[in-house]
């Protein structure tokens, strides 16, 4: 019975405006009611349908009777850094899996680094998540749920967000884009598209697909070496695309969108920080719109 009830319930957190319009219409309400629900969930951070006090009592009752609810992620751990204003969060998902998010605060900026998958299949050798393997994709509700959890716990508005936590966002493309659109929506988190970034280990099909999207979302590519054999050692799955193929996709992306790509390069002593590595990096970047974020 418990299981039956669970199957009939439907989490509104993560719904797009158009999905909420369909739900409102199915329940015999005007579509504009959807915008009210959307604002309640993402702007006012309502934690229940009952809190949506400008909806009629009858509509709220219909939503609850239909199994709709406002889901929230449980914070298992919140850790404040001793040296800066970084807060790390460990969230529990409804199925018991856990994911991490990080809030970085600097002056007026509050940037959320959120996860797009539980675990990761890419197996990068320097990454603990990559070593523990892939569990499952997150849905958009679980991505925006991380933002809601952080905002509720700090009472702080987010100014930026980056899909750079656990997981490879381009391997979970549709749900990641759906979440980014909620982050971006004026009635959602209202974060400008240029302040929303997706970070990939370099999945070429996804980069090409992202270039076709109308939004101005930022793109970061984890490079970590501009020498094919070394990159294959550090990022064995990502290196399925060699550097020439990756560079071609990046160049096409910048030509199509006019947007600059950030190349992430973590310096690993003795591995990718020698003169030959630097020369290869300079060569890789030459002649196209990118900048390099060297991470010591
Ligand atoms: S793609 Fe990102 S999360 Fe996945 S293994 Fe590589 S560094 Fe870790």
XYZ file of C-alpha atoms and ligand atoms in Angstrom:
304
model
C 0.000 0.000 0.000
C 2.824 2.350 0.930
C 4.438 1.594 -2.403
C 1.159 2.181 -4.275
C 0.774 5.559 -2.588
C 4.363 6.440 -3.520
C 3.790 5.538 -7.163
C 0.754 7.793 -7.319
C 2.531 10.793 -5.809
C 4.192 13.440 -7.934
C 6.854 15.909 -6.857
C 6.208 19.470 -8.080
C 9.805 20.521 -7.329
C 11.599 20.354 -10.652
C 8.496 21.011 -12.760
C 8.818 23.540 -15.546
C 6.193 26.237 -16.020
C 4.689 24.370 -18.984
C 4.409 21.150 -16.939
C 2.636 23.067 -14.174
C 0.266 24.553 -16.756
C -0.701 21.047 -17.877
C -1.287 20.003 -14.252
C -3.434 23.101 -13.581
C -5.520 22.486 -16.690
C -5.949 18.799 -15.874
C -7.339 19.865 -12.504
C -9.783 22.271 -14.166
C -7.869 25.447 -13.309
C -6.773 28.326 -15.531
C -3.200 27.924 -16.863
C -2.069 31.182 -15.200
C -2.355 29.402 -11.847
C 0.778 27.517 -12.894
C 2.874 30.681 -12.644
C 1.683 31.172 -9.063
C 2.788 27.629 -8.168
C 6.091 28.133 -10.003
C 6.787 31.282 -7.971
C 5.807 29.585 -4.724
C 8.221 26.729 -5.307
C 11.250 28.573 -6.666
C 10.948 32.200 -5.523
C 9.219 31.832 -2.194
C 10.714 28.403 -1.478
C 7.422 27.007 -0.220
C 7.821 23.601 1.352
C 4.198 22.501 1.002
C 1.093 23.038 -1.124
C -0.654 24.380 1.967
C 1.812 27.276 2.067
C 0.550 28.512 -1.351
C -2.023 30.775 0.202
C -3.007 32.717 -2.918
C -4.328 29.505 -4.490
C -7.898 28.717 -3.596
C -8.382 26.135 -0.874
C -10.287 23.979 -3.384
C -7.334 23.971 -5.813
C -4.862 23.160 -3.057
C -7.068 20.281 -1.980
C -7.278 19.015 -5.573
C -3.486 19.117 -5.847
C -3.021 17.173 -2.618
C -5.751 14.681 -3.513
C -4.056 14.174 -6.886
C -0.878 13.085 -5.101
C 1.070 16.272 -5.843
C 3.548 17.451 -3.225
C 6.535 19.795 -2.837
C 9.567 17.593 -2.277
C 12.739 18.709 -0.520
C 16.143 17.088 -0.162
C 17.272 16.191 3.309
C 20.527 17.817 4.428
C 22.608 15.108 6.102
C 25.627 17.313 6.714
C 26.527 20.979 6.373
C 30.173 21.853 6.804
C 31.564 25.382 6.968
C 35.197 25.775 5.917
C 37.554 27.102 8.589
C 39.549 29.168 6.086
C 36.949 30.706 3.769
C 33.206 31.062 3.439
C 32.764 27.758 1.609
C 29.917 25.545 2.773
C 29.745 21.891 1.784
C 26.440 20.042 1.807
C 25.695 16.355 1.805
C 22.121 15.711 0.649
C 20.100 12.527 0.887
C 17.867 11.711 -2.090
C 14.473 10.055 -1.684
C 15.955 6.638 -2.579
C 18.707 6.961 0.050
C 21.538 7.845 -2.343
C 23.647 10.851 -1.399
C 25.066 13.761 -3.383
C 27.191 16.800 -2.590
C 26.873 20.526 -3.314
C 29.122 23.436 -2.433
C 28.231 27.070 -1.797
C 31.053 29.544 -2.437
C 30.463 33.036 -1.111
C 32.669 35.971 -1.996
C 31.571 39.577 -1.475
C 28.188 39.868 -3.195
C 28.572 36.589 -5.111
C 27.006 33.363 -3.931
C 27.821 30.505 -6.300
C 26.298 27.057 -6.001
C 28.263 24.131 -7.387
C 25.629 21.407 -7.829
C 25.628 17.728 -8.773
C 23.917 16.332 -11.861
C 24.422 12.616 -11.188
C 24.833 10.367 -8.173
C 28.353 9.077 -8.793
C 29.941 9.384 -12.211
C 30.817 6.967 -15.003
C 33.753 8.964 -16.367
C 36.392 7.515 -14.051
C 38.815 10.463 -13.964
C 41.744 9.234 -11.902
C 42.111 12.396 -9.775
C 38.431 12.437 -8.749
C 36.967 10.531 -5.800
C 33.496 10.454 -7.409
C 34.951 9.023 -10.593
C 36.651 6.268 -8.618
C 33.464 5.228 -6.827
C 31.503 4.744 -10.071
C 28.121 5.683 -11.475
C 24.896 5.274 -9.505
C 22.192 7.109 -11.479
C 21.204 10.337 -13.184
C 19.546 13.032 -11.084
C 16.299 14.547 -12.255
C 15.824 18.311 -12.533
C 13.952 18.357 -9.213
C 16.973 16.884 -7.454
C 19.211 19.535 -9.042
C 17.052 22.542 -8.188
C 16.391 20.832 -4.829
C 20.081 21.331 -3.973
C 19.685 25.079 -4.605
C 16.497 25.241 -2.548
C 18.125 23.346 0.318
C 21.125 25.689 0.349
C 18.995 28.841 0.091
C 16.702 27.672 2.884
C 19.616 26.814 5.141
C 21.534 30.079 4.585
C 18.637 32.416 3.794
C 20.823 33.640 0.968
C 19.993 34.326 -2.675
C 22.164 32.630 -5.286
C 23.859 34.853 -7.881
C 25.615 32.075 -9.835
C 25.390 28.343 -10.288
C 27.644 25.820 -11.957
C 26.951 22.196 -12.806
C 30.362 21.082 -11.576
C 29.564 18.832 -8.621
C 29.282 15.083 -8.882
C 28.554 13.721 -12.341
C 28.985 14.638 -15.979
C 26.175 17.076 -16.868
C 26.283 16.441 -20.618
C 25.674 12.734 -19.932
C 22.404 13.828 -18.304
C 21.664 16.519 -20.837
C 17.885 16.974 -20.786
C 17.456 17.090 -17.010
C 20.475 19.384 -16.585
C 19.125 21.830 -19.177
C 15.687 21.675 -17.579
C 17.223 22.552 -14.210
C 19.332 25.367 -15.678
C 16.178 26.833 -17.240
C 14.509 26.905 -13.811
C 17.618 28.590 -12.374
C 17.355 31.127 -15.215
C 13.560 31.722 -15.287
C 12.493 35.213 -14.123
C 9.847 33.563 -11.933
C 12.309 30.851 -10.911
C 15.682 31.614 -9.338
C 16.112 34.521 -11.796
C 19.854 33.973 -12.307
C 21.112 35.416 -15.614
C 22.113 32.766 -18.160
C 25.660 34.147 -18.282
C 25.926 33.393 -14.559
C 24.975 29.760 -15.118
C 27.712 27.411 -16.252
C 27.878 23.807 -17.248
C 31.184 22.024 -16.786
C 31.995 18.973 -18.887
C 34.909 16.610 -19.178
C 34.518 17.109 -22.922
C 31.625 15.076 -24.343
C 31.713 16.290 -27.909
C 28.120 15.458 -28.923
C 26.857 17.379 -25.893
C 29.050 20.399 -26.665
C 27.660 20.459 -30.201
C 24.101 20.118 -28.914
C 24.593 22.903 -26.370
C 25.781 25.212 -29.150
C 22.282 24.978 -30.647
C 20.482 26.114 -27.478
C 19.079 29.648 -27.397
C 20.270 30.479 -23.871
C 23.642 32.086 -23.139
C 24.712 29.462 -20.588
C 28.456 29.337 -19.940
C 30.558 26.294 -20.794
C 33.673 25.039 -19.027
C 35.692 22.085 -20.302
C 37.957 20.073 -18.010
C 41.162 19.720 -19.996
C 43.874 18.898 -17.436
C 46.311 17.949 -20.181
C 46.753 19.018 -23.807
C 48.773 15.902 -24.592
C 46.596 12.987 -25.732
C 48.428 10.171 -23.921
C 48.560 12.064 -20.645
C 44.940 13.118 -20.867
C 43.979 9.500 -21.540
C 45.736 8.503 -18.313
C 44.023 11.208 -16.263
C 40.605 11.069 -17.945
C 40.305 7.625 -19.543
C 36.643 7.861 -20.642
C 36.752 11.507 -21.721
C 39.787 10.728 -23.867
C 37.526 8.679 -26.147
C 37.522 11.982 -28.046
C 41.076 12.923 -28.875
C 42.217 16.512 -28.396
C 41.845 17.420 -32.078
C 38.200 16.296 -32.041
C 37.562 18.102 -28.734
C 39.208 21.274 -29.988
C 37.173 21.198 -33.218
C 33.923 20.932 -31.227
C 35.017 23.757 -28.923
C 35.948 25.988 -31.856
C 32.624 25.289 -33.585
C 30.830 26.092 -30.317
C 32.565 29.461 -29.942
C 32.085 30.308 -33.620
C 28.388 29.482 -33.425
C 27.633 31.155 -30.075
C 30.286 33.886 -29.855
C 30.832 32.729 -26.281
C 34.183 31.995 -24.719
C 34.895 28.556 -23.246
C 36.776 28.188 -19.957
C 39.348 25.400 -19.973
C 39.861 23.939 -16.515
C 43.412 22.758 -15.885
C 44.325 21.367 -12.475
C 48.085 21.351 -11.966
C 49.187 17.937 -10.765
C 52.819 17.891 -9.652
C 55.021 15.893 -11.992
C 52.051 14.841 -14.164
C 50.946 17.842 -16.218
C 53.010 20.801 -14.974
C 56.206 20.480 -16.988
C 57.415 22.743 -19.801
C 56.202 20.338 -22.497
C 52.747 20.399 -20.881
C 52.684 24.187 -20.944
C 53.747 24.298 -24.584
C 51.028 21.810 -25.521
C 48.465 23.874 -23.612
C 49.473 27.069 -25.408
C 49.245 25.257 -28.726
C 45.788 23.854 -27.889
C 44.452 27.330 -27.033
C 45.946 29.198 -29.942
C 43.557 31.003 -32.271
C 40.158 30.502 -30.675
C 37.986 32.028 -27.990
C 38.952 30.404 -24.694
C 40.589 31.191 -21.446
C 42.405 28.850 -19.094
C 41.637 28.473 -15.433
C 44.844 27.091 -13.919
C 43.958 25.412 -10.627
C 46.965 25.061 -8.299
S 33.640 13.907 -15.066
Fe 33.836 15.135 -13.175
S 32.721 13.994 -11.601
Fe 33.061 12.603 -13.315
S 34.932 11.489 -12.786
Fe 35.540 13.232 -14.067
S 35.999 14.884 -12.636
Fe 34.855 13.330 -11.488
